[in-house]
Coordinates of C-alpha atoms in Angstrom, one line a residue:
M1 CA -2.1 -57.1 -45.4
K2 CA 1.5 -57.0 -47.0
Q3 CA 2.4 -53.0 -46.5
D4 CA 4.3 -51.0 -49.9
M5 CA 7.7 -49.9 -49.0
I6 CA 10.0 -47.1 -50.1
V7 CA 13.7 -48.0 -49.7
I8 CA 16.1 -45.5 -48.7
L9 CA 19.7 -45.8 -49.4
D10 CA 22.1 -44.0 -47.1
L11 CA 24.9 -42.4 -49.1
G12 CA 26.1 -39.9 -46.8
S13 CA 22.6 -38.3 -45.4
T14 CA 22.2 -36.8 -42.0
E15 CA 18.6 -36.2 -42.9
N16 CA 17.6 -40.3 -43.7
T17 CA 15.2 -40.6 -40.6
V18 CA 13.8 -37.1 -41.6
I19 CA 12.9 -38.5 -45.1
A20 CA 11.7 -41.8 -43.8
R21 CA 9.2 -39.8 -41.1
Q22 CA 7.8 -37.9 -43.7
I23 CA 7.6 -40.9 -46.1
R24 CA 5.4 -42.9 -43.4
A25 CA 3.4 -39.7 -42.5
L26 CA 1.5 -40.2 -46.2
G27 CA 0.9 -43.5 -44.9
V28 CA 3.6 -45.2 -46.9
Y29 CA 6.1 -47.8 -45.2
S30 CA 9.8 -46.9 -45.6
E31 CA 12.8 -48.3 -44.5
I32 CA 16.4 -46.9 -44.5
H33 CA 19.2 -50.0 -45.7
P34 CA 23.1 -49.1 -46.6
H35 CA 24.4 -47.4 -49.8
D36 CA 25.9 -51.2 -50.9
I37 CA 23.0 -53.1 -50.5
T38 CA 23.1 -56.2 -53.3
P39 CA 20.1 -56.6 -55.6
Q40 CA 19.8 -59.9 -54.0
E41 CA 19.3 -58.3 -50.8
L42 CA 17.0 -55.7 -52.2
A43 CA 14.8 -58.3 -54.0
A44 CA 14.2 -59.7 -50.4
L45 CA 12.5 -56.9 -49.3
N46 CA 9.0 -57.2 -49.5
N47 CA 7.2 -55.2 -51.8
V48 CA 9.4 -52.3 -52.5
K49 CA 7.7 -49.9 -54.8
G50 CA 10.8 -47.1 -55.3
I51 CA 14.1 -46.3 -54.3
I52 CA 15.3 -43.0 -53.0
F53 CA 19.0 -42.1 -53.2
N54 CA 19.6 -40.2 -49.7
G55 CA 22.9 -38.3 -50.2
G56 CA 24.7 -35.7 -48.1
E57 CA 27.4 -34.4 -45.9
N58 CA 29.0 -37.8 -45.3
R59 CA 29.2 -38.9 -49.3
V60 CA 33.1 -39.4 -48.8
V61 CA 34.0 -42.2 -46.4
D62 CA 37.7 -42.6 -45.6
G63 CA 38.2 -40.7 -48.5
T64 CA 36.4 -42.3 -51.1
P65 CA 32.9 -41.2 -52.2
V66 CA 29.9 -43.3 -51.4
E67 CA 28.8 -44.6 -55.0
I68 CA 25.6 -46.4 -56.5
S69 CA 26.0 -49.8 -57.9
E70 CA 25.4 -49.9 -61.6
E71 CA 23.2 -53.0 -61.0
L72 CA 20.5 -50.9 -58.8
Y73 CA 19.7 -49.0 -62.0
S74 CA 18.6 -52.0 -64.1
L75 CA 16.3 -53.2 -61.6
G76 CA 13.4 -51.1 -63.2
Y77 CA 12.6 -49.2 -59.5
P78 CA 11.2 -45.9 -60.0
M79 CA 14.3 -43.8 -58.4
M80 CA 15.0 -40.7 -57.1
A81 CA 18.1 -38.7 -55.8
I82 CA 18.2 -36.2 -53.1
D83 CA 21.8 -34.3 -52.9
H84 CA 23.5 -36.7 -55.0
P85 CA 24.9 -35.2 -58.2
T86 CA 25.9 -38.3 -59.6
A87 CA 23.4 -40.6 -59.6
K88 CA 21.8 -41.5 -62.8
C89 CA 17.8 -41.2 -62.4
D90 CA 15.8 -39.0 -63.7
K91 CA 14.5 -37.3 -60.7
K92 CA 17.3 -35.2 -58.8
L93 CA 16.8 -32.9 -55.5
A94 CA 18.9 -30.9 -54.2
A95 CA 17.2 -30.8 -51.3
L96 CA 14.7 -32.8 -49.5
P97 CA 11.1 -32.6 -51.3
D98 CA 8.3 -30.9 -50.3
E99 CA 4.9 -32.9 -49.6
V100 CA 3.5 -32.4 -53.1
T101 CA 7.1 -33.5 -54.8
L102 CA 7.3 -36.7 -52.7
K103 CA 3.1 -37.2 -53.0
S104 CA 3.7 -37.4 -56.4
F105 CA 7.1 -39.5 -56.4
L106 CA 5.6 -42.2 -53.7
F107 CA 1.6 -42.4 -55.4
D108 CA 2.1 -41.1 -59.3
E109 CA 5.3 -42.6 -60.2
C110 CA 5.8 -45.9 -57.4
K111 CA 2.1 -46.5 -57.9
A112 CA 2.2 -47.0 -53.6
E113 CA -0.8 -47.5 -51.8
A114 CA -1.3 -45.4 -48.6
N115 CA -1.6 -48.6 -46.4
W116 CA 1.1 -48.2 -43.5
N117 CA -0.7 -48.0 -40.0
M118 CA -0.4 -49.9 -36.5
K119 CA -3.1 -52.5 -37.4
N120 CA -1.5 -53.9 -40.6
F121 CA 1.9 -53.6 -39.3
V122 CA 0.9 -55.5 -36.3
A123 CA -0.5 -58.0 -38.1
D124 CA 2.8 -58.2 -40.4
Q125 CA 4.7 -58.8 -37.5
I126 CA 2.4 -61.1 -35.8
E127 CA 2.8 -63.3 -39.2
L128 CA 6.7 -62.9 -39.4
V129 CA 7.0 -64.0 -35.6
R130 CA 5.4 -67.1 -36.0
R131 CA 7.2 -68.1 -38.8
Q132 CA 10.3 -67.3 -37.7
V133 CA 9.6 -69.0 -34.3
G134 CA 7.5 -72.1 -35.4
D135 CA 7.2 -74.2 -32.3
K136 CA 10.1 -72.7 -30.5
K137 CA 10.4 -70.8 -27.3
V138 CA 11.4 -67.1 -27.2
L139 CA 13.3 -65.6 -24.3
L140 CA 12.2 -61.8 -23.9
A141 CA 14.3 -59.7 -21.3
L142 CA 11.7 -57.5 -19.9
S143 CA 13.0 -54.6 -17.7
G144 CA 9.3 -52.7 -18.1
G145 CA 10.2 -49.9 -20.0
V146 CA 8.1 -48.8 -23.1
D147 CA 10.2 -51.0 -25.8
S148 CA 9.9 -54.1 -24.2
S149 CA 6.2 -54.1 -22.6
V150 CA 5.5 -53.6 -26.3
V151 CA 7.6 -56.3 -27.7
A152 CA 6.3 -58.5 -25.0
A153 CA 2.3 -57.6 -25.6
L154 CA 3.2 -58.4 -29.1
L155 CA 4.8 -61.5 -29.0
I156 CA 2.2 -62.9 -26.2
K157 CA -0.6 -62.3 -29.0
A158 CA 1.8 -63.9 -31.8
I159 CA 3.4 -67.0 -29.7
G160 CA 1.3 -67.0 -26.4
K161 CA 2.8 -69.1 -23.9
Q162 CA 5.9 -69.6 -26.4
L163 CA 7.1 -66.6 -24.7
V164 CA 9.3 -66.7 -21.5
C165 CA 10.1 -63.2 -19.9
V166 CA 12.9 -62.6 -18.0
H167 CA 13.1 -59.5 -15.9
V168 CA 16.8 -59.3 -14.2
N169 CA 17.4 -56.6 -11.7
H170 CA 20.9 -55.8 -12.3
G171 CA 21.0 -53.1 -9.4
L172 CA 20.6 -50.3 -11.8
M173 CA 17.0 -49.9 -11.6
R174 CA 15.0 -46.7 -10.4
K175 CA 13.3 -47.0 -6.8
N176 CA 10.5 -49.8 -6.6
E177 CA 11.3 -50.4 -10.9
S178 CA 11.1 -54.1 -10.2
E179 CA 8.5 -54.7 -7.8
S180 CA 6.3 -52.6 -10.2
V181 CA 7.3 -54.9 -13.2
I182 CA 6.4 -58.2 -11.3
E183 CA 3.3 -56.3 -10.3
V184 CA 1.9 -55.5 -14.0
F185 CA 3.2 -58.3 -16.0
Q186 CA 3.0 -61.6 -13.1
N187 CA 0.4 -60.5 -11.4
Q188 CA -2.0 -58.2 -14.1
M189 CA -1.2 -59.7 -16.8
N190 CA -0.3 -63.3 -16.1
A191 CA 2.8 -63.3 -18.2
N192 CA 5.4 -66.5 -17.7
L193 CA 8.0 -63.8 -15.8
I194 CA 10.9 -65.1 -14.4
Y195 CA 12.9 -62.2 -11.8
V196 CA 16.7 -62.4 -11.3
D197 CA 18.2 -60.8 -9.0
A198 CA 21.8 -60.2 -10.1
T199 CA 22.5 -56.9 -8.3
E200 CA 25.9 -58.2 -6.7
R201 CA 26.9 -59.5 -10.3
F202 CA 26.3 -56.7 -12.4
L203 CA 27.8 -54.2 -10.1
G204 CA 30.9 -56.7 -8.9
K205 CA 31.5 -56.6 -13.0
L206 CA 31.4 -52.6 -13.4
E207 CA 33.4 -51.7 -10.1
N208 CA 36.1 -49.3 -11.2
V209 CA 34.7 -49.2 -14.5
A210 CA 34.4 -45.5 -15.9
D211 CA 34.5 -45.6 -19.6
P212 CA 30.8 -45.2 -20.7
E213 CA 31.3 -47.6 -23.7
Q214 CA 32.7 -50.3 -21.7
K215 CA 30.0 -49.9 -19.2
R216 CA 27.1 -50.1 -21.7
K217 CA 29.2 -53.3 -23.2
I218 CA 29.7 -55.0 -20.0
I219 CA 26.1 -54.5 -19.0
G220 CA 24.7 -55.5 -22.4
S221 CA 27.1 -58.6 -22.2
E222 CA 26.5 -59.5 -18.8
F223 CA 22.9 -59.7 -19.8
I224 CA 23.1 -61.8 -22.7
R225 CA 25.0 -64.3 -19.8
V226 CA 22.0 -64.3 -17.8
F227 CA 19.9 -65.2 -20.4
E228 CA 21.9 -67.9 -21.7
E229 CA 22.0 -69.2 -17.9
E230 CA 18.1 -69.3 -17.4
A231 CA 17.7 -70.6 -20.8
R232 CA 20.1 -73.4 -19.7
K233 CA 17.1 -73.8 -17.5
L234 CA 14.6 -74.4 -19.5
E235 CA 13.6 -76.4 -22.7
G236 CA 13.3 -75.5 -26.3
I237 CA 14.9 -71.5 -26.2
D238 CA 16.1 -71.0 -29.3
F239 CA 15.3 -67.3 -29.7
L240 CA 15.9 -63.9 -27.6
G241 CA 13.1 -61.3 -27.8
Q242 CA 14.5 -57.8 -27.6
G243 CA 13.2 -53.9 -27.6
T244 CA 15.6 -53.0 -30.3
I245 CA 14.2 -49.7 -32.1
Y246 CA 15.5 -47.9 -35.0
P247 CA 17.1 -44.8 -32.9
D248 CA 19.1 -47.7 -31.3
I249 CA 20.5 -49.3 -34.7
I250 CA 21.1 -45.6 -35.9
E251 CA 23.4 -44.5 -33.0
S252 CA 25.0 -47.4 -32.7
G253 CA 26.4 -46.4 -36.2
T254 CA 26.0 -47.2 -39.9
K255 CA 28.7 -47.3 -43.2
T256 CA 28.5 -43.4 -43.3
A257 CA 27.6 -42.3 -40.1
K258 CA 29.8 -42.7 -36.7
C259 CA 28.9 -44.6 -33.7
V260 CA 27.2 -42.0 -31.2
K261 CA 27.1 -44.5 -28.3
S262 CA 26.7 -48.1 -28.4
H263 CA 23.1 -49.9 -27.4
H264 CA 23.1 -52.6 -24.9
N265 CA 21.1 -54.6 -27.5
V266 CA 23.1 -53.4 -30.6
G267 CA 26.4 -53.1 -29.8
G268 CA 27.2 -54.6 -26.6
L269 CA 25.9 -58.3 -28.0
P270 CA 28.9 -60.9 -27.7
Q271 CA 30.0 -61.9 -31.2
D272 CA 29.1 -66.2 -29.7
L273 CA 25.7 -65.5 -28.8
Q274 CA 23.5 -68.2 -28.5
F275 CA 20.5 -67.4 -29.9
D276 CA 18.7 -66.0 -32.9
L277 CA 17.2 -62.6 -32.4
V278 CA 13.3 -61.6 -32.4
E279 CA 13.2 -58.1 -33.0
P280 CA 9.8 -56.8 -34.4
L281 CA 9.8 -53.2 -33.3
K282 CA 13.4 -52.8 -35.2
Q283 CA 11.7 -50.6 -37.6
L284 CA 9.9 -47.9 -35.3
F285 CA 10.8 -45.1 -34.0
K286 CA 9.5 -44.0 -30.5
D287 CA 6.4 -42.7 -31.3
E288 CA 5.4 -45.1 -33.3
V289 CA 6.6 -48.0 -30.7
R290 CA 3.8 -46.1 -28.1
A291 CA 1.1 -46.3 -30.9
C292 CA 2.1 -49.6 -31.4
G293 CA 1.5 -50.5 -27.8
I294 CA -2.1 -48.9 -27.7
E295 CA -2.8 -50.8 -31.0
L296 CA -2.0 -54.0 -28.8
G297 CA -4.2 -52.7 -25.9
L298 CA -1.6 -51.8 -23.3
P299 CA -2.5 -49.5 -21.0
A300 CA -2.3 -45.8 -21.4
E301 CA 0.1 -45.4 -18.3
M302 CA 2.8 -48.2 -19.5
V303 CA 2.9 -47.1 -23.1
Y304 CA 3.1 -43.5 -22.4
R305 CA 5.8 -43.5 -19.2
Q306 CA 9.2 -41.8 -19.8
P307 CA 12.0 -44.1 -21.8
F308 CA 14.5 -45.8 -19.7
P309 CA 17.4 -46.9 -21.0
G310 CA 19.0 -50.8 -20.9
P311 CA 21.9 -49.9 -19.0
G312 CA 19.8 -47.7 -16.1
L313 CA 21.1 -46.1 -13.8
G314 CA 24.7 -47.1 -14.8
V315 CA 24.8 -44.6 -17.7
R316 CA 23.5 -42.1 -15.2
C317 CA 26.0 -42.6 -12.4
L318 CA 28.8 -41.0 -14.4
G319 CA 32.5 -42.3 -14.3
A320 CA 33.0 -45.3 -12.0
I321 CA 29.8 -46.3 -10.3
T322 CA 30.0 -46.7 -6.6
R323 CA 27.6 -47.5 -4.2
D324 CA 26.9 -44.3 -2.1
R325 CA 26.5 -42.4 -5.6
L326 CA 24.4 -44.8 -7.2
E327 CA 21.9 -45.0 -4.0
A328 CA 21.7 -41.1 -3.9
L329 CA 20.8 -41.3 -7.7
R330 CA 18.1 -43.3 -7.6
E331 CA 16.6 -41.4 -4.1
S332 CA 17.3 -38.2 -5.9
D333 CA 15.8 -39.9 -9.5
A334 CA 12.6 -40.8 -7.1
I335 CA 12.0 -37.3 -5.6
L336 CA 12.2 -35.6 -8.9
R337 CA 9.8 -37.7 -10.8
D338 CA 7.5 -37.4 -7.5
E339 CA 7.6 -33.6 -8.0
F340 CA 7.0 -33.7 -11.4
A341 CA 4.1 -35.8 -11.3
K342 CA 2.6 -33.6 -8.4
A343 CA 3.3 -30.3 -11.0
G344 CA 1.9 -32.2 -13.9
L345 CA 5.0 -32.2 -15.6
D346 CA 5.2 -36.1 -16.3
K347 CA 2.3 -35.4 -18.6
K348 CA 3.8 -33.1 -20.7
V349 CA 7.7 -33.9 -20.5
W350 CA 8.9 -36.6 -22.9
Q351 CA 12.2 -37.7 -20.6
Y352 CA 13.4 -36.5 -17.3
F353 CA 16.2 -37.7 -14.8
T354 CA 18.8 -36.9 -12.2
V355 CA 22.4 -37.6 -13.0
V356 CA 25.4 -37.6 -10.4
P357 CA 28.9 -37.0 -11.5
D358 CA 32.0 -38.6 -10.2
F359 CA 33.2 -35.7 -8.2
K360 CA 32.7 -33.7 -5.1
A361 CA 32.0 -29.5 -4.1
V362 CA 32.1 -28.0 -1.1
G363 CA 29.1 -27.4 0.4
V364 CA 27.8 -26.3 4.3
R365 CA 25.6 -28.6 6.3
D366 CA 25.1 -28.3 10.0
N367 CA 26.9 -25.0 9.8
A368 CA 30.0 -26.6 9.1
R369 CA 32.0 -27.2 6.1
S370 CA 31.0 -30.8 4.2
M371 CA 31.9 -32.3 0.1
G372 CA 28.9 -33.5 -1.7
Y373 CA 27.7 -34.8 -4.5
M374 CA 26.1 -32.8 -7.5
C375 CA 22.8 -33.6 -8.8
V376 CA 22.1 -32.7 -12.3
I377 CA 18.4 -32.6 -13.5
R378 CA 17.4 -33.3 -17.2
A379 CA 14.3 -32.8 -18.7
V380 CA 13.6 -32.9 -22.7
N381 CA 11.0 -33.1 -25.3
T382 CA 11.2 -34.9 -28.2
I383 CA 9.3 -37.0 -30.9
D384 CA 11.7 -39.7 -32.2
A385 CA 14.7 -39.3 -30.1
M386 CA 17.3 -38.3 -33.1
T387 CA 16.9 -34.4 -31.8
A388 CA 15.8 -33.0 -28.1
S389 CA 14.6 -29.5 -27.3
I390 CA 15.1 -28.6 -23.5
E391 CA 11.8 -28.1 -21.0
R392 CA 11.2 -24.7 -19.5
I393 CA 10.8 -25.6 -16.0
D394 CA 8.9 -23.1 -13.3
Y395 CA 12.1 -21.5 -11.1
D396 CA 9.8 -22.2 -8.0
I397 CA 9.7 -26.2 -8.8
L398 CA 13.2 -26.4 -9.6
E399 CA 13.9 -24.7 -6.1
K400 CA 11.2 -26.9 -4.4
I401 CA 13.0 -30.3 -6.2
A402 CA 16.3 -29.1 -4.8
D403 CA 15.6 -28.6 -1.4
R404 CA 13.4 -32.0 -1.2
I405 CA 16.7 -33.7 -2.9
T406 CA 19.2 -31.8 -0.7
A407 CA 17.3 -32.3 2.7
E408 CA 16.5 -35.9 1.6
V409 CA 19.9 -36.9 0.2
P410 CA 22.4 -36.2 2.7
S411 CA 25.2 -37.1 0.1
I412 CA 24.0 -34.2 -2.4
N413 CA 24.8 -30.7 -1.8
R414 CA 24.1 -28.9 -5.1
V415 CA 21.1 -29.5 -7.7
V416 CA 21.7 -27.9 -11.2
Y417 CA 19.5 -28.0 -14.5
E418 CA 21.0 -28.6 -17.7
I419 CA 19.7 -26.6 -21.0
T420 CA 21.8 -27.9 -23.7
K421 CA 19.5 -29.5 -26.7
K422 CA 20.4 -32.7 -28.6
P423 CA 22.4 -31.8 -31.0
V424 CA 24.5 -31.4 -29.6
A425 CA 24.5 -33.1 -26.4
T426 CA 22.6 -36.5 -26.2
I427 CA 19.8 -36.8 -24.1
E428 CA 21.4 -39.2 -21.9
F429 CA 25.4 -38.2 -20.5
E430 CA 26.9 -41.4 -21.2

């Protein structure tokens, strides 16, 4: 079933995702597109019922005001402008609309149907994937995280055995992560799974690399190279499946917003990529991805597991990655996850992890002065990963975690709890 769509044109707003989510909450599908979309590009979108020009504080780019193409006014769509005084449409608002105003625009003026739901989304994406892929094969990077697991389930439903899953152990996985991926997908879900241990290859490429953006791009590029090598061993691989979701695209930069951080599946892709991309989740927010997973029949424990970044522990081992800090990070993270589970916090906190910076501090161990690493704990709650609040952890739990980490990970002598919201911080440190 084709879902009606409201197009949000980004004319400098920092609240594009807010209005998009408001519209979706009312049962109407919405997508955010750049301000300079052409009439031809707009016409290529399915079932557009109306356009919202969403202005804001970034409406001037490189000294030039972001303007609306005159051609768009002649297309006949109902239009609404938010915080953009030069727009020539009848409905102009100084700020985001309230629910009554938004409902009136969607249902009275645009005549949109409230048919945005996961059942329809899944049906649409299955049809689109089948149309895109045909009888070819898709190679999927399967990390075992929420996004790639949901993509795997959707692609299995769409194209079955035409999907080839590749799990790359880049040496930056959490403790026992790869073993868990093999057990769930190969043994339980009977997926066509190829396991590649590329630990030495990745750590070699990352040696002495301290810049976060460079690390992310090295990891992203090397992933693609591994997939290309695996694809050459197979026949008929024309497509690369990815678990790209909407916050990945937004944070990697738009025409009116600066890059927050490059995601390995957006900013790190090489220009000479040998595949066409299959990204059925790229317009979904994180909570919608989870709802999609439930609709596809994935077990709740898989769908609601905490997110894990594509670059893995590489962006939590701050600065240039060293093997001793990486191992300290892996062990401290395992302890944190174990204690959160015992305290029931794993069901309450959206994402929690440890970070190990690239410096040492003085401490005392075995009655003697010692130099050790610091372990930073971060625990945040969010709906869509665009903003995040801090979980207030009981001090007794924090103290128990700190005692375990410093006792079981000899290279760590300090544990701290980080309490900065997003914004101004991001969820990850790099």
